[in-house]
Amino acid sequence: MSRKPTKGYFVRGKFVAEGSELDLELKAELKGTWDSTKTDLKRESDALQDLGKELLTLRRGLLERLQLPDKLVEALAEALRITNFEGKRRQMQFIGKQMRKLDEQQIAAIKDALNEQRNGASIGKQQTQIAEHWRDRLIESDDHLGVWMDQFPATDTQQIRALMRQARKDEAAAKAKAAEAEAKGQTPPPATKGRAYRELFQLVRFHITGGEAAEGADTEDDADE
């Protein structure tokens, strides 16, 4: 059985199959749209390369969940290892080339994962700020405890009261040491927070987040020992 001949035509002695990339380019050139088509392709290529660059910042768990092609995953890992500017630039071009092989669903999944990471970080930061605000209010006065318990009735009242009292004692002791040092003409010791101050923050944040793990929730104050 003879094979059906491919439809096409010759241009400058070269056969061009209908529907091929070269056919589309020639037709676009004849219509005067080639420059705009080329610009669109360049813009799309740059966008995919930029998306590949963002992938370098994606958390490992989210990256693994995407189940990207091994070649792209290996290229991303290699890009993280490269420190040379020119080498990094060439590697990012290679990543862009691998990105162009992905289908629309894979590209959409990558964008969703990046958005999830950005929004998650934003929410976590907001929750931390709210927890810091509540911690400071609770240490400031017992008057705020009633409002807290109305909003978070599952809180262990004895535990939170004990932490509030101890945090105040630690703060008063730190101020007394600083005043004593100043009275003697000495440099006051660095301001530090006690264990109760940190534990109160963790307790408050635990309830604000609904019991979620406080990943990356430590503040500068919490880092002091």
Protein backbone atom coordinates (compact mmCIF):
# COMPACT_ATOMS: atom_id res chain seq x y z
CA MET A 1 0.00 0.00 0.00
CA SER A 2 1.52 3.30 -1.10
CA ARG A 3 1.82 6.09 1.45
CA LYS A 4 -0.32 9.16 0.87
CA PRO A 5 1.93 12.02 -0.30
CA THR A 6 2.35 14.98 2.06
CA LYS A 7 0.71 18.13 0.83
CA GLY A 8 2.99 21.11 0.44
CA TYR A 9 4.97 23.27 -1.89
CA PHE A 10 8.52 24.27 -2.76
CA VAL A 11 10.15 27.55 -1.80
CA ARG A 12 13.63 28.24 -3.17
CA GLY A 13 14.06 24.56 -3.87
CA LYS A 14 12.98 23.51 -0.37
CA PHE A 15 9.80 21.50 0.24
CA VAL A 16 7.46 23.05 2.79
CA ALA A 17 4.76 20.79 4.26
CA GLU A 18 1.36 22.36 4.81
CA GLY A 19 0.71 23.06 8.50
CA SER A 20 4.39 22.85 9.41
CA GLU A 21 6.11 25.54 11.49
CA LEU A 22 7.90 26.82 8.41
CA ASP A 23 4.59 26.98 6.51
CA LEU A 24 3.03 29.08 9.27
CA GLU A 25 6.06 31.38 9.36
CA LEU A 26 5.96 31.93 5.59
CA LYS A 27 2.24 32.62 5.60
CA ALA A 28 2.62 35.05 8.51
CA GLU A 29 5.42 36.78 6.62
CA LEU A 30 3.23 37.11 3.51
CA LYS A 31 0.43 38.62 5.59
CA GLY A 32 2.81 41.07 7.19
CA THR A 33 2.26 39.64 10.65
CA TRP A 34 5.60 37.90 11.07
CA ASP A 35 7.20 40.61 13.21
CA SER A 36 4.28 40.66 15.64
CA THR A 37 4.20 36.85 15.72
CA LYS A 38 7.90 36.78 16.49
CA THR A 39 7.39 39.37 19.24
CA ASP A 40 4.60 37.32 20.79
CA LEU A 41 6.73 34.18 20.74
CA LYS A 42 9.63 36.05 22.37
CA ARG A 43 7.32 37.46 25.04
CA GLU A 44 5.90 34.01 25.79
CA SER A 45 9.38 32.51 25.92
CA ASP A 46 10.61 35.19 28.35
CA ALA A 47 7.53 34.69 30.55
CA LEU A 48 8.18 30.96 30.80
CA GLN A 49 11.84 31.56 31.62
CA ASP A 50 10.79 34.00 34.38
CA LEU A 51 8.35 31.39 35.69
CA GLY A 52 11.21 28.88 35.73
CA LYS A 53 13.26 31.37 37.76
CA GLU A 54 10.42 31.62 40.29
CA LEU A 55 10.40 27.83 40.53
CA LEU A 56 13.85 28.07 42.12
CA THR A 57 12.19 29.65 45.18
CA LEU A 58 9.44 27.04 45.55
CA ARG A 59 9.41 24.94 48.72
CA ARG A 60 10.56 21.37 48.26
CA GLY A 61 7.17 19.92 49.24
CA LEU A 62 5.29 22.02 46.71
CA LEU A 63 7.88 21.30 44.01
CA GLU A 64 7.62 17.54 44.54
CA ARG A 65 3.84 17.73 44.44
CA LEU A 66 4.00 19.17 40.90
CA GLN A 67 5.70 15.99 39.58
CA LEU A 68 7.58 17.90 36.90
CA PRO A 69 9.70 16.09 34.27
CA ASP A 70 12.98 14.79 35.67
CA LYS A 71 15.01 16.82 33.19
CA LEU A 72 13.45 20.07 34.40
CA VAL A 73 13.84 19.14 38.09
CA GLU A 74 17.51 18.30 37.51
CA ALA A 75 18.00 21.59 35.64
CA LEU A 76 16.50 23.53 38.54
CA ALA A 77 18.75 21.75 41.05
CA GLU A 78 21.79 22.49 38.88
CA ALA A 79 20.82 26.18 38.64
CA LEU A 80 20.81 26.42 42.44
CA ARG A 81 24.34 25.03 42.54
CA ILE A 82 25.79 27.36 39.87
CA THR A 83 27.33 30.58 41.19
CA ASN A 84 29.01 31.85 38.01
CA PHE A 85 26.91 34.61 36.39
CA GLU A 86 27.34 33.45 32.80
CA GLY A 87 26.85 29.82 33.76
CA LYS A 88 23.66 30.74 35.65
CA ARG A 89 22.39 32.72 32.64
CA ARG A 90 22.92 29.78 30.28
CA GLN A 91 21.29 27.39 32.75
CA MET A 92 18.22 29.65 33.02
CA GLN A 93 17.95 29.63 29.22
CA PHE A 94 18.02 25.83 29.35
CA ILE A 95 15.32 25.88 32.03
CA GLY A 96 13.23 28.15 29.81
CA LYS A 97 13.60 25.63 27.00
CA GLN A 98 12.39 22.83 29.29
CA MET A 99 9.49 25.00 30.47
CA ARG A 100 8.29 25.38 26.86
CA LYS A 101 7.80 21.61 26.72
CA LEU A 102 5.18 21.69 29.50
CA ASP A 103 1.47 21.69 28.70
CA GLU A 104 -1.04 24.31 29.85
CA GLN A 105 -2.18 22.26 32.85
CA GLN A 106 1.37 21.91 34.14
CA ILE A 107 2.00 25.64 33.73
CA ALA A 108 -1.24 26.43 35.58
CA ALA A 109 -0.26 24.03 38.39
CA ILE A 110 3.10 25.79 38.77
CA LYS A 111 1.41 29.19 39.03
CA ASP A 112 -1.04 27.81 41.60
CA ALA A 113 1.82 26.40 43.70
CA LEU A 114 3.68 29.72 43.62
CA ASN A 115 0.52 31.58 44.63
CA GLU A 116 -0.06 29.10 47.44
CA GLN A 117 3.45 29.71 48.73
CA ARG A 118 3.11 33.51 48.52
CA ASN A 119 -0.33 33.63 50.14
CA GLY A 120 0.68 31.14 52.82
CA ALA A 121 3.67 33.29 53.79
CA SER A 122 1.48 36.38 53.89
CA ILE A 123 -1.12 34.70 56.11
CA GLY A 124 1.57 33.34 58.43
CA LYS A 125 3.11 36.80 58.81
CA GLN A 126 -0.28 38.31 59.59
CA GLN A 127 -1.01 35.66 62.20
CA THR A 128 2.37 36.29 63.82
CA GLN A 129 1.67 40.02 64.04
CA ILE A 130 -1.73 39.38 65.63
CA ALA A 131 -0.14 36.99 68.14
CA GLU A 132 2.53 39.56 69.04
CA HIS A 133 -0.17 42.19 69.57
CA TRP A 134 -2.20 39.91 71.87
CA ARG A 135 0.89 38.82 73.83
CA ASP A 136 1.78 42.45 74.55
CA ARG A 137 -1.80 43.31 75.55
CA LEU A 138 -2.04 40.34 77.92
CA ILE A 139 1.25 41.25 79.59
CA GLU A 140 0.16 44.87 79.86
CA SER A 141 -3.04 44.20 81.83
CA ASP A 142 -5.37 41.50 83.13
CA ASP A 143 -8.23 43.54 81.67
CA HIS A 144 -7.48 42.08 78.23
CA LEU A 145 -7.73 38.47 79.41
CA GLY A 146 -11.53 38.50 79.49
CA VAL A 147 -11.70 39.62 75.85
CA TRP A 148 -9.20 36.92 74.90
CA MET A 149 -11.17 34.19 76.68
CA ASP A 150 -14.38 35.31 74.94
CA GLN A 151 -12.69 34.80 71.57
CA PHE A 152 -10.65 31.71 72.49
CA PRO A 153 -12.57 29.87 75.27
CA ALA A 154 -10.52 26.68 74.79
CA THR A 155 -7.48 28.40 76.31
CA ASP A 156 -6.23 26.92 79.61
CA THR A 157 -6.96 29.84 81.94
CA GLN A 158 -4.48 28.79 84.64
CA GLN A 159 -1.69 28.32 82.11
CA ILE A 160 -2.16 31.68 80.40
CA ARG A 161 -2.48 33.53 83.72
CA ALA A 162 0.73 31.93 85.01
CA LEU A 163 2.61 32.92 81.83
CA MET A 164 1.28 36.48 82.02
CA ARG A 165 2.42 36.85 85.66
CA GLN A 166 5.85 35.36 85.00
CA ALA A 167 6.39 37.49 81.88
CA ARG A 168 5.66 40.62 83.96
CA LYS A 169 8.08 39.50 86.70
CA ASP A 170 10.81 38.86 84.12
CA GLU A 171 10.22 42.24 82.52
CA ALA A 172 10.34 44.02 85.89
CA ALA A 173 13.56 42.20 86.82
CA ALA A 174 15.18 43.17 83.51
CA LYS A 175 14.22 46.83 84.03
CA ALA A 176 15.58 46.76 87.59
CA LYS A 177 18.93 45.39 86.37
CA ALA A 178 19.13 48.08 83.71
CA ALA A 179 18.33 50.83 86.25
CA GLU A 180 20.92 49.46 88.69
CA ALA A 181 23.58 49.41 85.99
CA GLU A 182 22.79 52.99 84.97
CA ALA A 183 22.92 54.14 88.60
CA LYS A 184 26.44 52.69 88.85
CA GLY A 185 27.46 54.35 85.60
CA GLN A 186 27.68 51.01 83.85
CA THR A 187 26.37 50.01 80.46
CA PRO A 188 22.96 48.35 80.88
CA PRO A 189 22.87 44.66 79.88
CA PRO A 190 21.27 43.79 76.52
CA ALA A 191 17.48 43.71 76.69
CA THR A 192 16.31 40.10 76.69
CA LYS A 193 12.98 38.38 77.20
CA GLY A 194 12.37 35.48 79.53
CA ARG A 195 11.01 32.04 78.75
CA ALA A 196 7.46 33.00 79.82
CA TYR A 197 7.42 35.80 77.23
CA ARG A 198 8.25 33.31 74.46
CA GLU A 199 5.89 30.63 75.73
CA LEU A 200 3.03 33.11 75.99
CA PHE A 201 3.58 34.08 72.36
CA GLN A 202 3.55 30.43 71.27
CA LEU A 203 0.37 29.73 73.27
CA VAL A 204 -1.42 32.74 71.83
CA ARG A 205 -0.36 31.94 68.28
CA PHE A 206 -1.41 28.32 68.70
CA HIS A 207 -4.99 29.39 69.38
CA ILE A 208 -5.01 32.11 66.70
CA THR A 209 -3.96 29.62 64.04
CA GLY A 210 -6.39 26.97 65.21
CA GLY A 211 -3.64 24.69 66.46
CA GLU A 212 -1.48 24.78 63.31
CA ALA A 213 2.26 24.33 63.63
CA ALA A 214 3.93 27.71 63.99
CA GLU A 215 6.40 27.18 61.14
CA GLY A 216 8.86 30.05 60.98
CA ALA A 217 6.85 31.95 63.58
CA ASP A 218 9.71 32.94 65.88
CA THR A 219 10.21 36.68 66.22
CA GLU A 220 13.37 38.58 67.10
CA ASP A 221 12.17 38.78 70.67
CA ASP A 222 11.54 35.03 70.73
CA ALA A 223 15.08 34.34 69.63
CA ASP A 224 16.56 35.93 72.75
CA GLU A 225 17.75 33.59 75.45
